[in-house]
mmCIF file with all atom_site columns, C-alpha atoms in Angstrom:
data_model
loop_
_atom_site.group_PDB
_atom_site.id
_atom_site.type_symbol
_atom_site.label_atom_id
_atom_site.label_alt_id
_atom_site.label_comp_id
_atom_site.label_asym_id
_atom_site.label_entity_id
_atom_site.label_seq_id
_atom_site.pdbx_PDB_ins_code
_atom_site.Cartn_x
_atom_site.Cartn_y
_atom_site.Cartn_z
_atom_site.occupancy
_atom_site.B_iso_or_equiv
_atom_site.pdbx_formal_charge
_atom_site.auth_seq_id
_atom_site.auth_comp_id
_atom_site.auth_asym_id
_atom_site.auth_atom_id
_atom_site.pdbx_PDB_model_num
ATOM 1  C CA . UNK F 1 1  ? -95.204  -98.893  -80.549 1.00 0.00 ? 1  UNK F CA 1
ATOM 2  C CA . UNK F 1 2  ? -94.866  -100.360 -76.652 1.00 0.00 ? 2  UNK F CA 1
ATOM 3  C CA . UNK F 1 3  ? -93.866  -104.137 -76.161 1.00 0.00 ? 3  UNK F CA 1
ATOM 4  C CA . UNK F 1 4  ? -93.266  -105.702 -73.111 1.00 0.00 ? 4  UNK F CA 1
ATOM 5  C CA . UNK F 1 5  ? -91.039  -108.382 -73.754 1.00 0.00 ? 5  UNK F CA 1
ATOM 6  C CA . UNK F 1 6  ? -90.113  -111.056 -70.361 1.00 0.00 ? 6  UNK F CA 1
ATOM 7  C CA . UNK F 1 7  ? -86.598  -112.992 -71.109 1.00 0.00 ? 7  UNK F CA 1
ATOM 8  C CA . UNK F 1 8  ? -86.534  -116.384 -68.901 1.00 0.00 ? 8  UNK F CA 1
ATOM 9  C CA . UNK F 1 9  ? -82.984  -116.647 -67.641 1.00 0.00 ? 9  UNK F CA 1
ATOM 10 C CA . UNK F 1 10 ? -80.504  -117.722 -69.784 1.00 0.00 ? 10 UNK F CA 1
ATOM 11 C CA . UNK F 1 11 ? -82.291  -116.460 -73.157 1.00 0.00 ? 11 UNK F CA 1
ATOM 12 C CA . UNK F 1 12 ? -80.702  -115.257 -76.342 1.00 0.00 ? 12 UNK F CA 1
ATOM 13 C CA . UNK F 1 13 ? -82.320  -112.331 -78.560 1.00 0.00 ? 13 UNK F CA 1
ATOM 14 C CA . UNK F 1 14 ? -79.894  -113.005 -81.233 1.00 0.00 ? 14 UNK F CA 1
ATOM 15 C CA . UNK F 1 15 ? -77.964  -110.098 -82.889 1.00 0.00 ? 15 UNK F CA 1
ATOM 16 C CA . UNK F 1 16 ? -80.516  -108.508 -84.954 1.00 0.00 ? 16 UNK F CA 1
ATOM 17 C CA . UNK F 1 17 ? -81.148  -105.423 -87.569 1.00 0.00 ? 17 UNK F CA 1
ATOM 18 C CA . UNK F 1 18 ? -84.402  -103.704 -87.927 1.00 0.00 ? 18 UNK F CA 1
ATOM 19 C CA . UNK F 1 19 ? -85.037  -100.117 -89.665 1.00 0.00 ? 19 UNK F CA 1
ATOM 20 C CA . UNK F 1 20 ? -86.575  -98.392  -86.322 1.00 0.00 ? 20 UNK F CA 1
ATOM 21 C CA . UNK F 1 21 ? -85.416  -96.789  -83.875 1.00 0.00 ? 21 UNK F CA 1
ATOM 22 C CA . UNK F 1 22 ? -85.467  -98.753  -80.286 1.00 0.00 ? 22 UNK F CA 1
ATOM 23 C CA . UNK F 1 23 ? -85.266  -97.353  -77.274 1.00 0.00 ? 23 UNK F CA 1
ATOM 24 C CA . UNK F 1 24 ? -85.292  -100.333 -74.441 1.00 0.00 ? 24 UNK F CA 1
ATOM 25 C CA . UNK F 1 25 ? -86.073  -99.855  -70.503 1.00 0.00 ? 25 UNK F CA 1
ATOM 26 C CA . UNK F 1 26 ? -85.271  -102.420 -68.058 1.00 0.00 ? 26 UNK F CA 1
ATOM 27 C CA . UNK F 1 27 ? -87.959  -102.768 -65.471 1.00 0.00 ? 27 UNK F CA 1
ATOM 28 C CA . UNK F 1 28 ? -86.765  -105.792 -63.536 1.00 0.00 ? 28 UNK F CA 1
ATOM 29 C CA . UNK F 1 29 ? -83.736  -107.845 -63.451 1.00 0.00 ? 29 UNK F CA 1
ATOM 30 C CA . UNK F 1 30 ? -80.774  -107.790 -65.302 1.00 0.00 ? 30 UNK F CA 1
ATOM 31 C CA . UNK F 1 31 ? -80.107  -108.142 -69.377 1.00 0.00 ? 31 UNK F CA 1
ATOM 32 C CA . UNK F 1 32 ? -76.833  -107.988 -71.403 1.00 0.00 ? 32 UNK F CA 1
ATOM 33 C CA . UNK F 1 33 ? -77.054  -105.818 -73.941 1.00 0.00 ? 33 UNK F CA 1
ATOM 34 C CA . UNK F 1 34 ? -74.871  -105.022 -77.158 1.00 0.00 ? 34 UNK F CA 1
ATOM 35 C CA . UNK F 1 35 ? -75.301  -102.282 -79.523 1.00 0.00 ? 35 UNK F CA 1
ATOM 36 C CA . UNK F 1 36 ? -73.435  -102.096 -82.539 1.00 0.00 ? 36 UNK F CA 1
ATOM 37 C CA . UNK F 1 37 ? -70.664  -104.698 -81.040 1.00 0.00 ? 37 UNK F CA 1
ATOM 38 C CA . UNK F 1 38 ? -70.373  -102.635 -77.573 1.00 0.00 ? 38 UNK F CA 1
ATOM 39 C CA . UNK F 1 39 ? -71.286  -104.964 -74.814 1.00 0.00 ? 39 UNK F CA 1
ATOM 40 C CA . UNK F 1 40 ? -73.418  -103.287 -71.737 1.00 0.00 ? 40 UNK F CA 1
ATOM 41 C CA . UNK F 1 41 ? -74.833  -104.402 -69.165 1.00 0.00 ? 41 UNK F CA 1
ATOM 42 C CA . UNK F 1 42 ? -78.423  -103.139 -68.078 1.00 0.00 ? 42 UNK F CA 1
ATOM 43 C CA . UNK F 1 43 ? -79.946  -102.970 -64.299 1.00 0.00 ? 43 UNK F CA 1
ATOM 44 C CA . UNK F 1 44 ? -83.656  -101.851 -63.700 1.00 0.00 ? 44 UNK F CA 1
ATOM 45 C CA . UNK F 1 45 ? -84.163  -97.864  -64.727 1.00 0.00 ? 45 UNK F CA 1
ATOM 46 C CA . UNK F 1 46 ? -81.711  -98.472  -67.221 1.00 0.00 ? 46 UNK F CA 1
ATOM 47 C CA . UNK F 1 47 ? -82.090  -97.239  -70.523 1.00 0.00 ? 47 UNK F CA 1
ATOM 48 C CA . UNK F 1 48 ? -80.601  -98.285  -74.362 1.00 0.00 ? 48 UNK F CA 1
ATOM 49 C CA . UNK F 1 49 ? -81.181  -96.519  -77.495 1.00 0.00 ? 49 UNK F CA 1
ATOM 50 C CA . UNK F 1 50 ? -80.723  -98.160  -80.853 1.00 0.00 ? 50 UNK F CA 1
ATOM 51 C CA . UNK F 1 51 ? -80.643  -96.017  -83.948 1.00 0.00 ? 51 UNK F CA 1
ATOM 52 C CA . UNK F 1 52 ? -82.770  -97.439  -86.795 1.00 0.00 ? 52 UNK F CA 1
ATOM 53 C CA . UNK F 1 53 ? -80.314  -100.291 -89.112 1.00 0.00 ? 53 UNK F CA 1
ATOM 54 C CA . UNK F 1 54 ? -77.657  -100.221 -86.544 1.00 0.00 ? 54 UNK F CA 1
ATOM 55 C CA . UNK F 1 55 ? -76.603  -104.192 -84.956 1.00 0.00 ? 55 UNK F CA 1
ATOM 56 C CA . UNK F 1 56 ? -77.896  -105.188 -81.628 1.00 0.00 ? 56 UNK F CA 1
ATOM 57 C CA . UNK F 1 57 ? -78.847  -108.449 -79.807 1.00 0.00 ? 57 UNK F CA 1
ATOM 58 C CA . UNK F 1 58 ? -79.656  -109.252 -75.447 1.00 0.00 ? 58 UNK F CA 1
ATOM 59 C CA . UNK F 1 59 ? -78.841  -112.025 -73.417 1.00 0.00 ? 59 UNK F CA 1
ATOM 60 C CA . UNK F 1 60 ? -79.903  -112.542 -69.875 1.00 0.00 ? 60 UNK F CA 1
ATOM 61 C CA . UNK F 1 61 ? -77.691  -114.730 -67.501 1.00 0.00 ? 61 UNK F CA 1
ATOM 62 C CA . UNK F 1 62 ? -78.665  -116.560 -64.235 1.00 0.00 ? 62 UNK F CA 1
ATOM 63 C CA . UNK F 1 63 ? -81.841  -114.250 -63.781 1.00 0.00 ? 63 UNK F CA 1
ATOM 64 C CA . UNK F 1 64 ? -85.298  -113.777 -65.751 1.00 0.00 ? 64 UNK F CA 1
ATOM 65 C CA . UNK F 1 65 ? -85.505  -109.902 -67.352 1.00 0.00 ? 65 UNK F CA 1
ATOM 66 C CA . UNK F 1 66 ? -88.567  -107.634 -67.892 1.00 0.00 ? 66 UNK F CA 1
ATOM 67 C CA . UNK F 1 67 ? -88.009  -104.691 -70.384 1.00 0.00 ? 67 UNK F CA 1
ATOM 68 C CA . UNK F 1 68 ? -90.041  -102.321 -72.282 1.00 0.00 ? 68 UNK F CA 1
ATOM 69 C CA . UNK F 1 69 ? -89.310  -101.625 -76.250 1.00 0.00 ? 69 UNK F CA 1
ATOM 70 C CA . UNK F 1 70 ? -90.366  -98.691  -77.824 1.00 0.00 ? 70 UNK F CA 1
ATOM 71 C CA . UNK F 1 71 ? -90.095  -98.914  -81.572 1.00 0.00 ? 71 UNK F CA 1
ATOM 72 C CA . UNK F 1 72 ? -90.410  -95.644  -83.809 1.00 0.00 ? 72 UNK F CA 1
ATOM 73 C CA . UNK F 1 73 ? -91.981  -95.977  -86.394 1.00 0.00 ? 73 UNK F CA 1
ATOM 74 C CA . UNK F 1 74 ? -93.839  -98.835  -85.060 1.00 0.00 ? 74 UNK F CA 1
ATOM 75 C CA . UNK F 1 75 ? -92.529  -102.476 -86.521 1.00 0.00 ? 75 UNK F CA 1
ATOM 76 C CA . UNK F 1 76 ? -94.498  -103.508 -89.112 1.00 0.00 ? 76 UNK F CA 1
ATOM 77 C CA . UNK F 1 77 ? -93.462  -107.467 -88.540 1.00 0.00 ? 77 UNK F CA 1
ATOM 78 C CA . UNK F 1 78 ? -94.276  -107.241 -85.524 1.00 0.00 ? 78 UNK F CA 1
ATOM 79 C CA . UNK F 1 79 ? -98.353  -105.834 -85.862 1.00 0.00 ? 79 UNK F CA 1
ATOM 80 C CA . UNK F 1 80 ? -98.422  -108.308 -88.724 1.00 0.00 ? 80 UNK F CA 1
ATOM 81 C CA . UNK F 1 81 ? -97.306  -110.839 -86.249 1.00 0.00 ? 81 UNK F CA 1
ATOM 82 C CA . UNK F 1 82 ? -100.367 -109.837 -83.752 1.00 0.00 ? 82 UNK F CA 1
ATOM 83 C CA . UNK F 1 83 ? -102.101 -109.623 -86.915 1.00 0.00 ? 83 UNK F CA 1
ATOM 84 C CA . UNK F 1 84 ? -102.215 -113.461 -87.886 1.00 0.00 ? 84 UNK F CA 1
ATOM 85 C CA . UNK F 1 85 ? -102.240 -114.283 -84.236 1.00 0.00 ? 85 UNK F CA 1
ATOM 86 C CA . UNK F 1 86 ? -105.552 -112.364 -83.536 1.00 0.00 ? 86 UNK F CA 1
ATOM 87 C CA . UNK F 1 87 ? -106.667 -113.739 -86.901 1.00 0.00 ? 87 UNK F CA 1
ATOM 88 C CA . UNK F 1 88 ? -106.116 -117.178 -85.920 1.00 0.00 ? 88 UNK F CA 1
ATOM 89 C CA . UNK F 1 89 ? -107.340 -117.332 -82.275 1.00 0.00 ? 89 UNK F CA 1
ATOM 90 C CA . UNK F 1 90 ? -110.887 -116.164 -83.974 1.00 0.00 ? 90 UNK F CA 1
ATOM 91 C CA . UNK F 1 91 ? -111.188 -119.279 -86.348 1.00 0.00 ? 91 UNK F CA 1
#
């Protein structure tokens, strides 16, 4: 599963567990990023890879952020999310 996720500046993607795997790219901009309570931070080209049930949270600062996820195996809360959305644009 491919998301494109675009963090305004000064956005929080609070600490967080999930049982995929992640692996994030940052396309444009700049976004903290911690994995596992190690604090990084990530430029465009930049890649970070977060094992399946292992802590991990982003933050951007003064700037807006544009990153990629890839989640393996795909998030189920997140297609049921797109689920109910597509669902409810249609009624």
């Amino acid at each position: 599963m491919l998301m494109a996720v675009h963090f305004e500046p000064h956005t929080e993607a609070p600490v967080h567990v999930h049982d995929e795997e992640q692996i994030t790219l940052v396309v444009e901009g700049e976004l903290e990023f911690e994995i596992d309570g190690e604090v990084r931070q990530l430029t465009p080209g930049m890649v970070a890879v977060v094992p399946a049930n292992v802590s991990h949270g982003a933050r951007t600062k003064d700037g807006a952020c544009l990153e990629f996820d890839v989640f393996n195996p795909p998030r189920q809360a997140l297609l049921d999310l797109a689920s109910d959305a597509r669902r409810r644009a249609s009624e």
